[in-house]
Amino acid sequence: MLAYGADKVIWAAGGIPVRPASIEGIMGKNVCVAMDALRELCLVGDTIVVIGGGLVGCETAINYARKGKKVTIVEMSDKLLPEPLFIKNMMMLQVMLQHPNITSMPSTKLVKIGTGFATVENENSQQEIPCDSVVLAMGFRPNNEVYTALEGKVDIVNVGDSVRARKVYDAVHEAYTSILSI
């Protein structure tokens, strides 16, 4: 980017899906991140465990349940959709999550992934959930390595999820404000 000679760079690279290396099996062939699953960049089987019951995880579960797949949502928080949403969106999603192909497991965390299963635990027990695929919707971390490398070398502004994971509104607002400052 330095060779390009830009007067200003607006870095809006988004976020990178979280994939904790500490969880055994997380890099397995039967595991993919929700963004890839939703874009059909990976194959998922007929029984799916979605790890993460936030907005992305719930939308992923609804998408696959409507296609006839059996989906289990595992969420560490005590309820699905733990982050605030617009009330109409939350009401609509809560109705959609009542789909007969969706089972939810709040207050539960992923422990291990193996071929044909995901091991989860809650305060009472540990159990293996049989599944063909595990889809990770565990959030995003900032994609800001290039921004950090260029900071101080070029007039650069970081916007959106490359700052920290938030909503689309935040990214659009920051980008708009940055462009107005040129």
Coordinates of C-alpha atoms in Angstrom, one line a residue:
M1 CA 0.0 0.0 0.0
L2 CA 2.9 2.3 0.6
A3 CA 4.0 2.0 -3.0
Y4 CA 0.6 3.0 -4.2
G5 CA 1.1 6.5 -2.7
A6 CA -2.4 6.9 -1.3
D7 CA -3.2 10.2 0.4
K8 CA -5.4 8.3 2.9
V9 CA -6.2 4.7 3.5
I10 CA -9.5 3.6 5.1
W11 CA -8.9 0.1 6.5
A12 CA -12.2 -1.8 6.6
A13 CA -11.1 -5.4 6.5
G14 CA -13.7 -6.7 8.9
G15 CA -13.3 -9.5 11.5
I16 CA -11.8 -13.0 11.4
P17 CA -14.0 -15.8 12.9
V18 CA -12.8 -17.0 16.3
R19 CA -11.5 -20.6 16.3
P20 CA -9.8 -21.3 19.6
A21 CA -6.9 -23.6 19.1
S22 CA -7.2 -24.9 22.6
I23 CA -10.2 -27.0 21.8
E24 CA -9.3 -30.5 20.6
G25 CA -10.5 -31.2 17.1
I26 CA -11.4 -27.6 16.2
M27 CA -9.4 -27.9 13.0
G28 CA -11.0 -31.1 11.9
K29 CA -12.4 -31.8 8.5
N30 CA -16.0 -31.9 9.9
V31 CA -15.6 -28.3 11.3
C32 CA -16.2 -25.0 9.5
V33 CA -16.9 -21.4 10.5
A34 CA -20.5 -20.1 10.0
M35 CA -19.5 -17.5 7.4
D36 CA -18.1 -20.3 5.2
A37 CA -21.1 -22.5 5.8
L38 CA -23.6 -19.8 5.0
R39 CA -21.8 -19.0 1.7
E40 CA -21.7 -22.8 1.0
L41 CA -17.9 -22.9 1.0
C42 CA -17.9 -26.0 3.0
L43 CA -20.0 -29.1 3.1
V44 CA -22.2 -29.8 6.1
G45 CA -24.0 -33.0 6.9
D46 CA -27.5 -33.8 8.0
T47 CA -26.9 -33.4 11.7
I48 CA -25.1 -30.2 12.7
V49 CA -23.9 -28.7 16.0
V50 CA -23.6 -24.9 15.9
I51 CA -21.3 -23.6 18.5
G52 CA -22.5 -20.1 19.5
G53 CA -26.1 -18.9 20.0
G54 CA -25.6 -15.3 19.0
L55 CA -27.0 -13.7 15.9
V56 CA -24.8 -15.5 13.5
G57 CA -25.2 -18.9 15.1
C58 CA -29.0 -18.6 15.3
E59 CA -29.3 -17.4 11.7
T60 CA -27.1 -20.4 10.7
A61 CA -29.2 -22.8 12.6
I62 CA -32.4 -21.4 11.1
N63 CA -30.9 -21.6 7.6
Y64 CA -30.0 -25.3 7.9
A65 CA -33.2 -26.3 9.8
R66 CA -35.3 -24.9 7.0
K67 CA -33.3 -27.2 4.6
G68 CA -34.3 -30.2 6.7
K69 CA -31.1 -30.6 8.7
K70 CA -31.2 -31.4 12.4
V71 CA -29.4 -28.6 14.3
T72 CA -28.3 -28.3 17.9
I73 CA -27.2 -24.8 19.1
V74 CA -24.7 -24.8 21.9
E75 CA -24.4 -21.4 23.8
M76 CA -22.3 -20.6 26.8
S77 CA -24.7 -17.9 28.0
D78 CA -27.9 -18.8 29.8
K79 CA -30.0 -17.9 26.8
L80 CA -29.8 -17.7 23.0
L81 CA -29.3 -14.2 21.5
P82 CA -27.6 -12.9 24.6
E83 CA -26.6 -9.5 23.0
P84 CA -29.1 -6.8 22.5
L85 CA -31.0 -6.7 19.2
F86 CA -33.7 -4.6 17.7
I87 CA -36.8 -5.8 19.4
K88 CA -38.6 -6.8 16.1
N89 CA -35.5 -8.8 15.0
M90 CA -35.3 -10.6 18.3
M91 CA -39.0 -11.4 18.3
M92 CA -38.8 -12.8 14.7
L93 CA -35.7 -14.9 15.5
Q94 CA -37.2 -16.3 18.7
V95 CA -40.2 -17.5 16.7
M96 CA -38.0 -19.0 13.9
L97 CA -35.8 -20.8 16.6
Q98 CA -38.9 -22.8 17.5
H99 CA -38.4 -24.8 14.4
P100 CA -38.8 -28.5 15.1
N101 CA -35.4 -29.3 13.7
I102 CA -33.6 -27.0 16.2
T103 CA -32.5 -28.0 19.7
S104 CA -30.8 -25.4 21.9
M105 CA -28.4 -26.0 24.8
P106 CA -27.8 -22.8 26.7
S107 CA -25.4 -22.6 29.6
T108 CA -23.3 -25.2 27.8
K109 CA -19.7 -25.0 26.4
L110 CA -17.8 -27.0 23.8
V111 CA -15.1 -29.2 25.2
K112 CA -13.9 -31.3 22.2
I113 CA -14.8 -32.2 18.6
G114 CA -14.3 -35.6 17.1
T115 CA -15.3 -37.5 14.0
G116 CA -19.0 -37.9 14.3
F117 CA -19.5 -36.0 17.7
A118 CA -19.0 -32.9 19.7
T119 CA -18.4 -33.1 23.4
V120 CA -20.1 -30.4 25.5
E121 CA -20.5 -29.7 29.2
N122 CA -22.7 -27.7 31.5
E123 CA -22.7 -27.4 35.3
N124 CA -24.3 -30.8 35.7
S125 CA -22.7 -33.1 33.1
Q126 CA -20.6 -33.7 30.0
Q127 CA -22.1 -35.4 27.0
E128 CA -21.3 -36.3 23.4
I129 CA -23.7 -35.0 20.7
P130 CA -23.7 -37.1 17.6
C131 CA -23.2 -35.0 14.5
D132 CA -21.9 -34.9 10.9
S133 CA -20.6 -31.4 11.1
V134 CA -19.7 -28.7 13.6
V135 CA -20.2 -25.1 12.6
L136 CA -18.4 -22.4 14.6
A137 CA -20.2 -19.1 15.4
M138 CA -18.0 -18.1 18.3
G139 CA -17.6 -14.4 17.3
F140 CA -15.0 -12.4 15.5
R141 CA -11.7 -10.9 16.3
P142 CA -10.4 -7.8 14.5
N143 CA -8.6 -8.2 11.2
N144 CA -6.1 -5.4 11.9
E145 CA -2.6 -6.7 11.3
V146 CA -2.1 -4.6 8.1
Y147 CA -3.5 -1.6 9.8
T148 CA -1.1 -2.0 12.7
A149 CA 1.8 -2.4 10.3
L150 CA 0.9 0.7 8.3
E151 CA 0.0 2.9 11.3
G152 CA 2.5 5.8 11.4
K153 CA 3.7 5.2 7.9
V154 CA 0.6 6.4 6.0
D155 CA -2.5 8.4 6.9
I156 CA -4.7 5.4 7.8
V157 CA -8.0 5.1 9.6
N158 CA -9.4 1.8 10.9
V159 CA -13.1 1.2 10.8
G160 CA -15.7 -1.5 11.4
D161 CA -15.0 -5.0 12.8
S162 CA -11.3 -4.5 12.1
V163 CA -11.4 -2.2 15.2
R164 CA -13.6 -4.6 17.2
A165 CA -16.6 -6.9 16.4
R166 CA -19.8 -4.9 16.4
K167 CA -22.9 -4.3 14.2
V168 CA -23.0 -3.2 10.5
Y169 CA -24.4 0.1 11.7
D170 CA -21.1 0.9 13.5
A171 CA -19.0 0.0 10.4
V172 CA -21.1 2.1 8.0
H173 CA -21.1 5.1 10.4
E174 CA -17.3 5.0 10.9
A175 CA -16.6 4.6 7.2
Y176 CA -19.0 7.5 6.4
T177 CA -17.4 9.8 9.0
S178 CA -13.9 8.8 7.7
I179 CA -14.8 9.7 4.2
L180 CA -16.3 13.0 5.2
S181 CA -13.0 13.9 6.9
I182 CA -11.1 13.7 3.6

